[in-house]
């Protein structure tokens, strides 16, 4: 004799979702993508500075823009109760999405 059958969920039933958990997860995902793009832009800017194909004014503007973006990211992380580590997805055998020590 086997145990009782597990209940079968009918298609018409609603799925209970924790709205706060969904919002937190979505914010984490979006901020992770923005952080990845921010780090890529920063690396590209550093490469262009190293190559020497930017004027002093362009370097200044890029620096100010990247600092402002970093400040905005810190504010958004704080608003959603996230730490920088929360934005680094573990890709299993591939390792973390974001480098541990950004340049």
mmCIF file of C-alpha atoms in Angstrom:
data_model
loop_
_atom_site.group_PDB
_atom_site.id
_atom_site.type_symbol
_atom_site.label_atom_id
_atom_site.label_comp_id
_atom_site.label_asym_id
_atom_site.label_seq_id
_atom_site.Cartn_x
_atom_site.Cartn_y
_atom_site.Cartn_z
ATOM 1 C CA UNK A 1 0.000 0.000 0.000
ATOM 2 C CA UNK A 2 1.378 3.379 -0.961
ATOM 3 C CA UNK A 3 0.804 6.631 0.891
ATOM 4 C CA UNK A 4 -1.791 9.204 -0.016
ATOM 5 C CA UNK A 5 -1.532 10.755 -3.442
ATOM 6 C CA UNK A 6 -0.107 14.288 -3.524
ATOM 7 C CA UNK A 7 -2.755 16.896 -4.213
ATOM 8 C CA UNK A 8 -3.133 17.865 -7.843
ATOM 9 C CA UNK A 9 -3.380 21.574 -8.536
ATOM 10 C CA UNK A 10 -6.086 22.551 -10.935
ATOM 11 C CA UNK A 11 -5.193 25.038 -13.656
ATOM 12 C CA UNK A 12 -7.864 27.471 -12.536
ATOM 13 C CA UNK A 13 -6.259 28.020 -9.129
ATOM 14 C CA UNK A 14 -4.262 31.139 -8.412
ATOM 15 C CA UNK A 15 -0.634 31.000 -7.441
ATOM 16 C CA UNK A 16 0.145 32.803 -4.209
ATOM 17 C CA UNK A 17 3.023 35.232 -4.759
ATOM 18 C CA UNK A 18 4.804 37.353 -2.205
ATOM 19 C CA UNK A 19 4.747 40.792 -3.817
ATOM 20 C CA UNK A 20 7.709 42.055 -1.763
ATOM 21 C CA UNK A 21 9.840 39.050 -2.714
ATOM 22 C CA UNK A 22 9.000 39.527 -6.397
ATOM 23 C CA UNK A 23 9.827 43.251 -6.211
ATOM 24 C CA UNK A 24 13.089 42.540 -4.397
ATOM 25 C CA UNK A 25 14.069 39.852 -6.902
ATOM 26 C CA UNK A 26 13.203 42.037 -9.886
ATOM 27 C CA UNK A 27 15.117 45.014 -8.435
ATOM 28 C CA UNK A 28 18.100 42.753 -7.815
ATOM 29 C CA UNK A 29 18.029 41.474 -11.401
ATOM 30 C CA UNK A 30 17.686 44.937 -12.960
ATOM 31 C CA UNK A 31 20.408 46.439 -10.771
ATOM 32 C CA UNK A 32 22.689 43.494 -11.569
ATOM 33 C CA UNK A 33 22.338 44.189 -15.296
ATOM 34 C CA UNK A 34 22.915 47.932 -14.744
ATOM 35 C CA UNK A 35 26.001 47.192 -12.603
ATOM 36 C CA UNK A 36 27.368 44.858 -15.272
ATOM 37 C CA UNK A 37 26.922 47.578 -17.913
ATOM 38 C CA UNK A 38 28.483 50.185 -15.598
ATOM 39 C CA UNK A 39 31.548 48.020 -15.091
ATOM 40 C CA UNK A 40 31.843 47.341 -18.827
ATOM 41 C CA UNK A 41 31.613 51.080 -19.579
ATOM 42 C CA UNK A 42 34.262 51.774 -16.945
ATOM 43 C CA UNK A 43 36.635 49.195 -18.427
ATOM 44 C CA UNK A 44 36.096 50.565 -21.938
ATOM 45 C CA UNK A 45 36.777 54.102 -20.710
ATOM 46 C CA UNK A 46 39.996 52.968 -19.023
ATOM 47 C CA UNK A 47 41.112 51.241 -22.232
ATOM 48 C CA UNK A 48 40.452 54.408 -24.223
ATOM 49 C CA UNK A 49 42.386 56.473 -21.670
ATOM 50 C CA UNK A 50 45.296 54.019 -21.853
ATOM 51 C CA UNK A 51 45.296 54.180 -25.660
ATOM 52 C CA UNK A 52 45.255 57.966 -25.501
ATOM 53 C CA UNK A 53 42.376 58.624 -27.882
ATOM 54 C CA UNK A 54 40.410 60.836 -25.442
ATOM 55 C CA UNK A 55 40.870 64.513 -24.763
ATOM 56 C CA UNK A 56 41.286 65.798 -21.220
ATOM 57 C CA UNK A 57 37.722 67.164 -21.325
ATOM 58 C CA UNK A 58 36.354 63.785 -22.430
ATOM 59 C CA UNK A 59 38.261 62.023 -19.651
ATOM 60 C CA UNK A 60 36.864 64.493 -17.113
ATOM 61 C CA UNK A 61 33.269 64.030 -18.357
ATOM 62 C CA UNK A 62 33.567 60.250 -18.384
ATOM 63 C CA UNK A 63 34.966 60.272 -14.844
ATOM 64 C CA UNK A 64 32.172 62.507 -13.573
ATOM 65 C CA UNK A 65 29.527 60.414 -15.322
ATOM 66 C CA UNK A 66 30.869 57.131 -13.943
ATOM 67 C CA UNK A 67 31.066 58.567 -10.421
ATOM 68 C CA UNK A 68 27.491 59.866 -10.649
ATOM 69 C CA UNK A 69 26.293 56.475 -11.906
ATOM 70 C CA UNK A 70 28.104 54.710 -9.078
ATOM 71 C CA UNK A 71 26.465 57.050 -6.532
ATOM 72 C CA UNK A 72 23.032 56.437 -8.074
ATOM 73 C CA UNK A 73 23.601 52.686 -7.930
ATOM 74 C CA UNK A 74 24.512 52.959 -4.228
ATOM 75 C CA UNK A 75 21.285 54.884 -3.572
ATOM 76 C CA UNK A 76 19.200 52.314 -5.449
ATOM 77 C CA UNK A 77 20.865 49.412 -3.625
ATOM 78 C CA UNK A 78 20.137 51.126 -0.319
ATOM 79 C CA UNK A 79 16.517 51.807 -1.330
ATOM 80 C CA UNK A 80 15.940 48.122 -2.119
ATOM 81 C CA UNK A 81 18.038 46.836 0.795
ATOM 82 C CA UNK A 82 20.679 45.242 -1.431
ATOM 83 C CA UNK A 83 24.414 44.979 -0.938
ATOM 84 C CA UNK A 84 26.953 44.967 -3.778
ATOM 85 C CA UNK A 85 27.354 41.213 -3.208
ATOM 86 C CA UNK A 86 23.616 40.737 -3.823
ATOM 87 C CA UNK A 87 24.147 41.924 -7.401
ATOM 88 C CA UNK A 88 26.716 39.272 -8.236
ATOM 89 C CA UNK A 89 24.917 36.234 -9.629
ATOM 90 C CA UNK A 90 26.611 32.872 -9.166
ATOM 91 C CA UNK A 91 26.828 31.186 -12.565
ATOM 92 C CA UNK A 92 27.860 27.836 -11.104
ATOM 93 C CA UNK A 93 30.883 26.372 -12.883
ATOM 94 C CA UNK A 94 31.432 29.657 -14.748
ATOM 95 C CA UNK A 95 31.887 31.540 -11.488
ATOM 96 C CA UNK A 96 30.400 34.902 -10.514
ATOM 97 C CA UNK A 97 28.840 37.187 -13.133
ATOM 98 C CA UNK A 98 30.714 40.272 -11.941
ATOM 99 C CA UNK A 99 34.426 40.322 -11.188
ATOM 100 C CA UNK A 100 35.220 40.322 -7.472
ATOM 101 C CA UNK A 101 37.465 43.398 -7.729
ATOM 102 C CA UNK A 102 36.329 45.745 -10.531
ATOM 103 C CA UNK A 103 39.170 47.732 -12.105
#
